[in-house]
PDB file of C-alpha atoms in Angstrom:
ATOM      1  CA  MET A   1      42.789 128.608  28.668  1.00 45.00           C
ATOM      2  CA  SER A   2      40.138 127.134  29.280  1.00 46.00           C
ATOM      3  CA  PRO A   3      40.074 123.137  29.487  1.00 48.00           C
ATOM      4  CA  ALA A   4      37.071 121.182  28.861  1.00 53.00           C
ATOM      5  CA  SER A   5      35.011 121.030  31.864  1.00 77.00           C
ATOM      6  CA  PRO A   6      36.013 122.350  34.939  1.00 76.00           C
ATOM      7  CA  ALA A   7      35.341 119.158  37.006  1.00 85.00           C
ATOM      8  CA  ILE A   8      37.214 117.639  33.807  1.00 90.00           C
ATOM      9  CA  ALA A   9      40.047 119.725  35.319  1.00 91.00           C
ATOM     10  CA  ASP A  10      39.154 119.056  39.509  1.00 93.00           C
ATOM     11  CA  ARG A  11      38.918 115.595  38.668  1.00 95.00           C
ATOM     12  CA  ARG A  12      42.206 115.619  36.673  1.00 96.00           C
ATOM     13  CA  SER A  13      44.308 117.516  39.307  1.00 96.00           C
ATOM     14  CA  THR A  14      42.954 114.590  41.916  1.00 97.00           C
ATOM     15  CA  LEU A  15      43.828 112.309  40.693  1.00 98.00           C
ATOM     16  CA  LEU A  16      47.405 113.486  40.122  1.00 98.00           C
ATOM     17  CA  TRP A  17      47.898 114.462  44.013  1.00 98.00           C
ATOM     18  CA  LEU A  18      46.893 111.186  45.185  1.00 98.00           C
ATOM     19  CA  ALA A  19      50.103 110.019  42.785  1.00 98.00           C
ATOM     20  CA  LEU A  20      52.231 112.725  44.373  1.00 98.00           C
ATOM     21  CA  LEU A  21      50.970 111.233  48.031  1.00 98.00           C
ATOM     22  CA  ALA A  22      51.746 107.818  46.854  1.00 98.00           C
ATOM     23  CA  ALA A  23      55.500 108.547  44.604  1.00 98.00           C
ATOM     24  CA  THR A  24      56.442 110.424  48.228  1.00 98.00           C
ATOM     25  CA  ALA A  25      55.209 107.052  50.420  1.00 98.00           C
ATOM     26  CA  LEU A  26      57.498 105.451  48.174  1.00 97.00           C
ATOM     27  CA  THR A  27      60.023 107.875  49.006  1.00 97.00           C
ATOM     28  CA  TRP A  28      59.803 107.449  51.978  1.00 97.00           C
ATOM     29  CA  ALA A  29      59.910 103.337  52.634  1.00 97.00           C
ATOM     30  CA  ILE A  30      62.470 103.556  50.428  1.00 96.00           C
ATOM     31  CA  GLY A  31      64.743 105.803  53.248  1.00 95.00           C
ATOM     32  CA  GLU A  32      63.422 104.072  56.217  1.00 94.00           C
ATOM     33  CA  GLY A  33      64.250 100.359  54.803  1.00 93.00           C
ATOM     34  CA  HIS A  34      68.057 102.317  54.540  1.00 88.00           C
ATOM     35  CA  ALA A  35      68.181 101.174  51.444  1.00 87.00           C
ATOM     36  CA  SER A  36      71.658 103.250  49.563  1.00 88.00           C
ATOM     37  CA  GLY A  37      73.154 102.818  46.321  1.00 92.00           C
ATOM     38  CA  PRO A  38      73.276 103.913  42.701  1.00 95.00           C
ATOM     39  CA  ALA A  39      70.490 102.248  41.943  1.00 96.00           C
ATOM     40  CA  ILE A  40      68.679 103.533  44.129  1.00 96.00           C
ATOM     41  CA  ALA A  41      69.920 106.986  44.103  1.00 97.00           C
ATOM     42  CA  ALA A  42      69.078 106.909  40.801  1.00 97.00           C
ATOM     43  CA  LEU A  43      65.549 105.862  41.248  1.00 97.00           C
ATOM     44  CA  LEU A  44      65.283 108.358  43.783  1.00 98.00           C
ATOM     45  CA  LEU A  45      65.740 111.289  41.408  1.00 98.00           C
ATOM     46  CA  ALA A  46      63.502 109.120  38.924  1.00 98.00           C
ATOM     47  CA  VAL A  47      60.613 109.577  41.786  1.00 98.00           C
ATOM     48  CA  ALA A  48      61.794 113.352  42.284  1.00 98.00           C
ATOM     49  CA  MET A  49      61.226 113.963  38.564  1.00 98.00           C
ATOM     50  CA  ALA A  50      58.153 112.868  37.503  1.00 98.00           C
ATOM     51  CA  LYS A  51      57.109 114.171  40.824  1.00 98.00           C
ATOM     52  CA  GLY A  52      58.236 117.646  39.771  1.00 98.00           C
ATOM     53  CA  THR A  53      57.372 117.265  36.638  1.00 98.00           C
ATOM     54  CA  VAL A  54      53.757 116.999  37.438  1.00 98.00           C
ATOM     55  CA  VAL A  55      53.421 119.971  39.500  1.00 98.00           C
ATOM     56  CA  VAL A  56      55.230 121.742  36.765  1.00 98.00           C
ATOM     57  CA  LEU A  57      52.338 120.782  33.818  1.00 97.00           C
ATOM     58  CA  ASP A  58      49.808 120.820  35.720  1.00 97.00           C
ATOM     59  CA  PHE A  59      50.003 122.183  38.823  1.00 98.00           C
ATOM     60  CA  MET A  60      52.373 124.883  37.142  1.00 98.00           C
ATOM     61  CA  ALA A  61      50.213 125.162  34.348  1.00 96.00           C
ATOM     62  CA  LEU A  62      52.929 124.722  32.004  1.00 97.00           C
ATOM     63  CA  ALA A  63      51.091 122.009  30.128  1.00 96.00           C
ATOM     64  CA  ARG A  64      49.320 125.218  28.466  1.00 94.00           C
ATOM     65  CA  ALA A  65      51.701 128.148  28.326  1.00 97.00           C
ATOM     66  CA  PRO A  66      54.493 129.151  25.442  1.00 97.00           C
ATOM     67  CA  LEU A  67      57.128 125.820  24.968  1.00 97.00           C
ATOM     68  CA  LEU A  68      60.264 127.962  25.795  1.00 97.00           C
ATOM     69  CA  TRP A  69      58.685 128.137  29.586  1.00 97.00           C
ATOM     70  CA  ARG A  70      57.551 124.350  29.308  1.00 97.00           C
ATOM     71  CA  ILE A  71      61.632 123.929  28.152  1.00 98.00           C
ATOM     72  CA  VAL A  72      62.771 126.571  30.821  1.00 98.00           C
ATOM     73  CA  LEU A  73      61.456 124.976  33.915  1.00 98.00           C
ATOM     74  CA  LEU A  74      61.537 121.333  33.106  1.00 98.00           C
ATOM     75  CA  GLY A  75      65.243 122.111  32.228  1.00 98.00           C
ATOM     76  CA  TRP A  76      66.064 123.264  34.995  1.00 98.00           C
ATOM     77  CA  LEU A  77      64.554 120.120  37.296  1.00 98.00           C
ATOM     78  CA  ALA A  78      66.436 117.535  34.579  1.00 98.00           C
ATOM     79  CA  LEU A  79      69.711 119.597  34.843  1.00 98.00           C
ATOM     80  CA  VAL A  80      69.478 119.637  38.956  1.00 98.00           C
ATOM     81  CA  CYS A  81      68.980 116.053  38.674  1.00 98.00           C
ATOM     82  CA  ALA A  82      71.428 115.165  36.589  1.00 98.00           C
ATOM     83  CA  LEU A  83      74.241 117.099  38.543  1.00 98.00           C
ATOM     84  CA  ILE A  84      72.922 115.143  41.650  1.00 98.00           C
ATOM     85  CA  GLY A  85      73.301 112.358  40.322  1.00 97.00           C
ATOM     86  CA  LEU A  86      76.732 113.143  38.960  1.00 97.00           C
ATOM     87  CA  ALA A  87      77.808 113.600  41.669  1.00 97.00           C
ATOM     88  CA  TYR A  88      76.576 110.592  43.932  1.00 97.00           C
ATOM     89  CA  TRP A  89      78.796 108.416  41.178  1.00 96.00           C
ATOM     90  CA  LYS A  90      81.706 111.005  41.956  1.00 95.00           C
ATOM     91  CA  GLY A  91      81.547 110.179  45.489  1.00 94.00           C
ATOM     92  CA  MET A  92      80.930 106.026  44.415  1.00 90.00           C
ATOM     93  CA  PRO A  93      84.171 104.236  46.343  1.00 82.00           C
TER      94      PRO A  93
ATOM     95  CA  MET B   1      39.909 121.275  -0.129  1.00 43.00           C
ATOM     96  CA  HIS B   2      37.453 123.662   1.779  1.00 47.00           C
ATOM     97  CA  ALA B   3      40.175 126.217   2.644  1.00 44.00           C
ATOM     98  CA  ALA B   4      39.504 128.619   5.844  1.00 45.00           C
ATOM     99  CA  LYS B   5      36.345 126.926   7.495  1.00 43.00           C
ATOM    100  CA  HIS B   6      37.883 125.796  10.279  1.00 46.00           C
ATOM    101  CA  THR B   7      39.968 128.918  11.014  1.00 47.00           C
ATOM    102  CA  LEU B   8      37.153 130.022  13.692  1.00 50.00           C
ATOM    103  CA  SER B   9      35.866 126.894  15.053  1.00 47.00           C
ATOM    104  CA  PRO B  10      35.103 126.961  18.801  1.00 51.00           C
ATOM    105  CA  SER B  11      37.370 123.670  19.223  1.00 54.00           C
ATOM    106  CA  LEU B  12      40.488 124.954  18.880  1.00 58.00           C
ATOM    107  CA  PRO B  13      42.864 125.130  21.630  1.00 64.00           C
ATOM    108  CA  ALA B  14      43.056 128.465  23.852  1.00 75.00           C
ATOM    109  CA  GLU B  15      46.591 129.887  22.072  1.00 86.00           C
ATOM    110  CA  PRO B  16      49.230 128.916  24.824  1.00 92.00           C
ATOM    111  CA  ARG B  17      49.157 131.420  27.982  1.00 94.00           C
ATOM    112  CA  LEU B  18      51.945 131.913  31.003  1.00 96.00           C
ATOM    113  CA  ALA B  19      49.405 131.387  33.928  1.00 96.00           C
ATOM    114  CA  GLY B  20      50.577 134.652  36.411  1.00 96.00           C
ATOM    115  CA  ASP B  21      52.423 138.064  35.992  1.00 96.00           C
ATOM    116  CA  LEU B  22      55.848 137.664  33.846  1.00 97.00           C
ATOM    117  CA  ALA B  23      57.527 139.133  36.812  1.00 97.00           C
ATOM    118  CA  ILE B  24      56.467 136.344  39.079  1.00 98.00           C
ATOM    119  CA  TRP B  25      57.441 134.213  36.475  1.00 98.00           C
ATOM    120  CA  ILE B  26      60.914 136.042  36.731  1.00 98.00           C
ATOM    121  CA  PHE B  27      61.037 136.569  40.532  1.00 98.00           C
ATOM    122  CA  ILE B  28      60.671 132.078  40.598  1.00 98.00           C
ATOM    123  CA  LEU B  29      62.947 131.723  37.730  1.00 98.00           C
ATOM    124  CA  ALA B  30      65.649 133.457  40.322  1.00 98.00           C
ATOM    125  CA  GLU B  31      64.778 131.268  43.130  1.00 98.00           C
ATOM    126  CA  LEU B  32      65.116 128.318  40.742  1.00 98.00           C
ATOM    127  CA  LEU B  33      68.283 129.298  40.263  1.00 98.00           C
ATOM    128  CA  ALA B  34      69.659 129.679  43.977  1.00 98.00           C
ATOM    129  CA  PHE B  35      67.846 126.514  44.963  1.00 98.00           C
ATOM    130  CA  GLY B  36      69.396 124.824  42.489  1.00 98.00           C
ATOM    131  CA  LEU B  37      73.251 126.287  42.556  1.00 98.00           C
ATOM    132  CA  PHE B  38      72.842 125.378  46.989  1.00 98.00           C
ATOM    133  CA  PHE B  39      71.538 121.836  45.745  1.00 98.00           C
ATOM    134  CA  ALA B  40      74.575 121.351  43.930  1.00 98.00           C
ATOM    135  CA  ALA B  41      76.738 122.221  46.694  1.00 98.00           C
ATOM    136  CA  TYR B  42      75.941 120.768  48.360  1.00 98.00           C
ATOM    137  CA  ALA B  43      75.954 117.228  46.453  1.00 98.00           C
ATOM    138  CA  PHE B  44      79.026 118.327  45.318  1.00 97.00           C
ATOM    139  CA  ALA B  45      80.200 119.038  48.890  1.00 97.00           C
ATOM    140  CA  ARG B  46      78.990 115.049  50.467  1.00 97.00           C
ATOM    141  CA  ALA B  47      81.022 113.798  47.800  1.00 96.00           C
ATOM    142  CA  HIS B  48      83.526 113.987  49.230  1.00 95.00           C
ATOM    143  CA  ASP B  49      82.909 112.347  52.619  1.00 92.00           C
ATOM    144  CA  PRO B  50      80.029 110.400  51.727  1.00 94.00           C
ATOM    145  CA  ALA B  51      80.476 108.095  54.920  1.00 93.00           C
ATOM    146  CA  LEU B  52      80.912 111.398  57.049  1.00 92.00           C
ATOM    147  CA  PHE B  53      77.080 112.493  55.700  1.00 95.00           C
ATOM    148  CA  ALA B  54      75.159 109.057  55.863  1.00 94.00           C
ATOM    149  CA  PRO B  55      75.057 108.836  59.152  1.00 94.00           C
ATOM    150  CA  GLU B  56      73.740 112.216  60.130  1.00 95.00           C
ATOM    151  CA  GLN B  57      71.617 112.082  56.994  1.00 95.00           C
ATOM    152  CA  GLU B  58      70.285 109.191  58.553  1.00 93.00           C
ATOM    153  CA  ALA B  59      69.206 110.292  61.776  1.00 94.00           C
ATOM    154  CA  LEU B  60      66.909 112.913  60.010  1.00 96.00           C
ATOM    155  CA  ASN B  61      63.366 112.266  61.183  1.00 96.00           C
ATOM    156  CA  ARG B  62      62.159 110.830  57.597  1.00 96.00           C
ATOM    157  CA  ASN B  63      58.928 110.595  58.911  1.00 97.00           C
ATOM    158  CA  ALA B  64      58.165 114.599  59.849  1.00 98.00           C
ATOM    159  CA  GLY B  65      60.399 114.898  56.441  1.00 98.00           C
ATOM    160  CA  ALA B  66      57.637 112.947  55.069  1.00 98.00           C
ATOM    161  CA  ILE B  67      53.876 114.258  55.997  1.00 98.00           C
ATOM    162  CA  ASN B  68      55.872 117.720  55.240  1.00 98.00           C
ATOM    163  CA  THR B  69      56.091 116.652  51.843  1.00 98.00           C
ATOM    164  CA  ALA B  70      52.410 115.455  51.422  1.00 98.00           C
ATOM    165  CA  LEU B  71      51.283 119.007  53.637  1.00 98.00           C
ATOM    166  CA  LEU B  72      53.395 120.991  50.928  1.00 98.00           C
ATOM    167  CA  LEU B  73      51.510 118.848  48.014  1.00 98.00           C
ATOM    168  CA  THR B  74      48.470 118.759  49.114  1.00 98.00           C
ATOM    169  CA  ALA B  75      48.268 122.885  49.834  1.00 98.00           C
ATOM    170  CA  SER B  76      49.525 122.832  45.718  1.00 98.00           C
ATOM    171  CA  TYR B  77      46.183 121.025  44.818  1.00 98.00           C
ATOM    172  CA  PHE B  78      44.080 123.114  47.482  1.00 98.00           C
ATOM    173  CA  VAL B  79      45.735 125.642  45.815  1.00 98.00           C
ATOM    174  CA  VAL B  80      44.583 124.657  42.570  1.00 98.00           C
ATOM    175  CA  ARG B  81      41.626 123.650  43.867  1.00 97.00           C
ATOM    176  CA  ALA B  82      40.928 127.865  44.443  1.00 97.00           C
ATOM    177  CA  VAL B  83      42.398 128.621  41.010  1.00 97.00           C
ATOM    178  CA  HIS B  84      40.030 126.084  39.420  1.00 96.00           C
ATOM    179  CA  ALA B  85      37.006 127.691  41.372  1.00 96.00           C
ATOM    180  CA  ALA B  86      37.384 131.341  39.997  1.00 96.00           C
ATOM    181  CA  GLU B  87      37.988 130.399  36.841  1.00 94.00           C
ATOM    182  CA  ALA B  88      34.576 128.942  36.434  1.00 94.00           C
ATOM    183  CA  GLY B  89      33.602 131.913  38.083  1.00 94.00           C
ATOM    184  CA  ARG B  90      33.280 130.479  42.283  1.00 92.00           C
ATOM    185  CA  GLY B  91      36.055 132.344  43.337  1.00 87.00           C
ATOM    186  CA  ARG B  92      33.876 133.063  47.089  1.00 88.00           C
ATOM    187  CA  GLN B  93      34.300 129.516  46.959  1.00 91.00           C
ATOM    188  CA  GLY B  94      37.992 129.132  45.684  1.00 95.00           C
ATOM    189  CA  ALA B  95      38.395 130.952  49.042  1.00 97.00           C
ATOM    190  CA  ARG B  96      38.062 127.983  51.555  1.00 97.00           C
ATOM    191  CA  TRP B  97      40.265 125.841  49.108  1.00 98.00           C
ATOM    192  CA  LEU B  98      42.779 128.783  50.269  1.00 98.00           C
ATOM    193  CA  LEU B  99      42.298 128.499  54.159  1.00 98.00           C
ATOM    194  CA  ALA B 100      42.605 125.255  53.820  1.00 98.00           C
ATOM    195  CA  ALA B 101      46.444 125.295  51.931  1.00 98.00           C
ATOM    196  CA  LEU B 102      46.996 127.669  54.721  1.00 98.00           C
ATOM    197  CA  GLY B 103      46.034 125.716  57.270  1.00 98.00           C
ATOM    198  CA  CYS B 104      48.925 122.449  55.733  1.00 98.00           C
ATOM    199  CA  ALA B 105      51.626 125.760  55.314  1.00 98.00           C
ATOM    200  CA  GLY B 106      50.885 125.882  59.027  1.00 98.00           C
ATOM    201  CA  GLY B 107      51.178 122.008  59.117  1.00 98.00           C
ATOM    202  CA  PHE B 108      53.882 121.840  57.574  1.00 98.00           C
ATOM    203  CA  VAL B 109      55.949 124.807  59.225  1.00 98.00           C
ATOM    204  CA  VAL B 110      55.206 123.630  63.059  1.00 98.00           C
ATOM    205  CA  ILE B 111      56.801 120.273  61.545  1.00 98.00           C
ATOM    206  CA  LYS B 112      59.691 121.967  60.637  1.00 98.00           C
ATOM    207  CA  LEU B 113      60.076 124.218  64.058  1.00 98.00           C
ATOM    208  CA  ALA B 114      59.936 120.917  66.321  1.00 98.00           C
ATOM    209  CA  GLU B 115      62.945 119.002  64.043  1.00 97.00           C
ATOM    210  CA  TYR B 116      64.670 122.832  64.645  1.00 97.00           C
ATOM    211  CA  VAL B 117      63.835 122.239  68.565  1.00 97.00           C
ATOM    212  CA  ALA B 118      64.997 118.169  68.625  1.00 96.00           C
ATOM    213  CA  ALA B 119      67.786 119.210  66.905  1.00 96.00           C
ATOM    214  CA  PHE B 120      69.080 122.010  69.188  1.00 95.00           C
ATOM    215  CA  ASN B 121      68.244 120.301  71.834  1.00 96.00           C
ATOM    216  CA  ALA B 122      70.585 117.230  70.257  1.00 94.00           C
ATOM    217  CA  GLY B 123      73.558 120.118  70.599  1.00 93.00           C
ATOM    218  CA  ILE B 124      73.426 120.340  66.173  1.00 94.00           C
ATOM    219  CA  SER B 125      73.916 123.683  65.096  1.00 93.00           C
ATOM    220  CA  LEU B 126      75.570 125.276  61.859  1.00 93.00           C
ATOM    221  CA  SER B 127      79.287 125.003  63.213  1.00 92.00           C
ATOM    222  CA  SER B 128      78.419 121.001  64.085  1.00 92.00           C
ATOM    223  CA  SER B 129      79.570 119.194  60.958  1.00 94.00           C
ATOM    224  CA  THR B 130      79.588 119.910  57.088  1.00 95.00           C
ATOM    225  CA  PHE B 131      76.362 118.639  57.246  1.00 96.00           C
ATOM    226  CA  HIS B 132      74.581 120.307  60.014  1.00 97.00           C
ATOM    227  CA  MET B 133      75.422 123.298  58.012  1.00 97.00           C
ATOM    228  CA  PHE B 134      73.987 122.196  54.664  1.00 97.00           C
ATOM    229  CA  TYR B 135      70.833 120.959  56.343  1.00 97.00           C
ATOM    230  CA  LEU B 136      69.694 123.204  58.632  1.00 97.00           C
ATOM    231  CA  SER B 137      70.799 126.769  55.805  1.00 97.00           C
ATOM    232  CA  LEU B 138      69.058 124.547  53.414  1.00 98.00           C
ATOM    233  CA  THR B 139      66.112 123.941  54.600  1.00 98.00           C
ATOM    234  CA  PHE B 140      66.203 126.892  56.703  1.00 98.00           C
ATOM    235  CA  PHE B 141      66.404 128.509  53.115  1.00 98.00           C
ATOM    236  CA  HIS B 142      63.384 127.354  52.173  1.00 98.00           C
ATOM    237  CA  PHE B 143      61.208 127.700  55.333  1.00 98.00           C
ATOM    238  CA  MET B 144      61.608 131.372  54.673  1.00 98.00           C
ATOM    239  CA  HIS B 145      60.027 130.911  51.190  1.00 98.00           C
ATOM    240  CA  VAL B 146      56.829 128.484  52.935  1.00 98.00           C
ATOM    241  CA  LEU B 147      56.759 131.066  55.265  1.00 98.00           C
ATOM    242  CA  LEU B 148      56.470 134.149  52.277  1.00 98.00           C
ATOM    243  CA  GLY B 149      54.217 131.532  50.598  1.00 98.00           C
ATOM    244  CA  MET B 150      52.216 132.333  53.753  1.00 98.00           C
ATOM    245  CA  VAL B 151      51.602 135.616  53.417  1.00 98.00           C
ATOM    246  CA  ILE B 152      51.223 135.737  50.000  1.00 98.00           C
ATOM    247  CA  LEU B 153      47.916 132.681  50.179  1.00 98.00           C
ATOM    248  CA  GLY B 154      46.866 135.230  53.016  1.00 98.00           C
ATOM    249  CA  ALA B 155      46.412 137.820  51.071  1.00 98.00           C
ATOM    250  CA  LEU B 156      44.613 135.762  47.858  1.00 98.00           C
ATOM    251  CA  TRP B 157      42.418 134.265  50.637  1.00 98.00           C
ATOM    252  CA  LEU B 158      41.636 138.045  51.893  1.00 97.00           C
ATOM    253  CA  ASN B 159      40.862 138.635  48.068  1.00 97.00           C
ATOM    254  CA  ALA B 160      39.380 135.663  47.313  1.00 97.00           C
ATOM    255  CA  ARG B 161      36.334 136.302  50.272  1.00 96.00           C
ATOM    256  CA  ARG B 162      36.295 139.949  49.019  1.00 95.00           C
ATOM    257  CA  GLY B 163      35.036 138.554  45.455  1.00 94.00           C
ATOM    258  CA  ARG B 164      37.609 139.220  43.727  1.00 95.00           C
ATOM    259  CA  TYR B 165      38.784 136.532  41.305  1.00 96.00           C
ATOM    260  CA  GLY B 166      36.890 135.421  38.423  1.00 95.00           C
ATOM    261  CA  PRO B 167      37.711 134.215  34.922  1.00 94.00           C
ATOM    262  CA  ARG B 168      38.152 137.549  34.241  1.00 93.00           C
ATOM    263  CA  ASP B 169      41.124 138.270  36.388  1.00 95.00           C
ATOM    264  CA  MET B 170      43.643 135.265  37.321  1.00 96.00           C
ATOM    265  CA  ASN B 171      45.968 137.301  36.781  1.00 96.00           C
ATOM    266  CA  GLY B 172      46.295 137.792  41.106  1.00 97.00           C
ATOM    267  CA  ILE B 173      45.712 134.152  41.576  1.00 98.00           C
ATOM    268  CA  GLU B 174      47.161 132.226  39.276  1.00 98.00           C
ATOM    269  CA  SER B 175      50.361 134.833  40.305  1.00 98.00           C
ATOM    270  CA  GLY B 176      49.992 133.946  43.528  1.00 98.00           C
ATOM    271  CA  ALA B 177      49.682 129.931  43.017  1.00 98.00           C
ATOM    272  CA  ALA B 178      52.693 130.048  40.553  1.00 98.00           C
ATOM    273  CA  TYR B 179      54.600 131.028  43.553  1.00 98.00           C
ATOM    274  CA  TRP B 180      53.215 128.142  46.039  1.00 98.00           C
ATOM    275  CA  HIS B 181      53.812 126.235  43.283  1.00 98.00           C
ATOM    276  CA  MET B 182      57.881 126.533  43.148  1.00 98.00           C
ATOM    277  CA  VAL B 183      57.764 126.063  47.030  1.00 98.00           C
ATOM    278  CA  ASP B 184      56.811 122.990  46.475  1.00 98.00           C
ATOM    279  CA  LEU B 185      59.152 122.155  43.683  1.00 98.00           C
ATOM    280  CA  VAL B 186      61.830 122.127  45.111  1.00 98.00           C
ATOM    281  CA  TRP B 187      60.948 120.493  48.070  1.00 98.00           C
ATOM    282  CA  LEU B 188      60.529 118.236  46.192  1.00 98.00           C
ATOM    283  CA  VAL B 189      64.153 117.657  45.222  1.00 98.00           C
ATOM    284  CA  LEU B 190      65.193 118.991  48.656  1.00 98.00           C
ATOM    285  CA  PHE B 191      63.603 115.540  50.509  1.00 98.00           C
ATOM    286  CA  PRO B 192      65.177 113.171  48.654  1.00 98.00           C
ATOM    287  CA  LEU B 193      68.267 115.295  48.311  1.00 98.00           C
ATOM    288  CA  VAL B 194      68.684 115.205  51.755  1.00 97.00           C
ATOM    289  CA  TYR B 195      66.822 113.230  53.978  1.00 97.00           C
ATOM    290  CA  VAL B 196      66.958 109.535  51.788  1.00 96.00           C
ATOM    291  CA  ILE B 197      70.248 109.622  48.913  1.00 95.00           C
ATOM    292  CA  ARG B 198      72.640 107.527  50.654  1.00 92.00           C
TER     293      ARG B 198
END
């Protein structure tokens, strides 16, 4: 690879790291707010997917890898979150 | 049209490339498969009796879980900085980022152990409920991966100090980094699944 400049790559990763911390704070706040229900579960899973996508594409540098690797890793993330969502829906009264 | 004039343009993006050794990525896929099955098993077990799971989930220490998420993410970010430093030919400087990542991972271990001690003091064990069986085994399975990740980060740190990594020698640091990011990635699903989704 070789991003445009190391300074730009550093800056990008720093901003993404701060966004990941903010998303973690959101998940924590939802938990502490004792919120529950299908809409909340969907939101929490969407946040987890967004965070995982950042880690896969930027931190693991799969954005610059052959397409198949991106499909496999992001596919894993999507499948796991879909199964968790399906199980949640099945468990609803 | 001026055919073929552009083929050697330096502004062309680099050829797609997997960062790290193919072997470590095969290992990562096996780990992701194992964690994925474990997560699905938890989710469907919970679906049988969500009302039984809810109060025990509620009683978990979400502050500890959230701080540990932040520690793993920060360790991942520091590892990214170490990789960038090596790419820029500043591999020795990258060693400091790796040491900082190790510090965050150590913080995770301390907090997780404190959670386990609190659980055992409260009389919680693998056999106390289906939820606690899953909570303890899932988080402990992940915990073992954090420990292995720390061994790998420690090895990267020693090598980086000796100036082993640079633009022409990225394979070791990229492979170790990929493993650490996997440990982080899995926790990003585990935290909401076990601690928050009710």
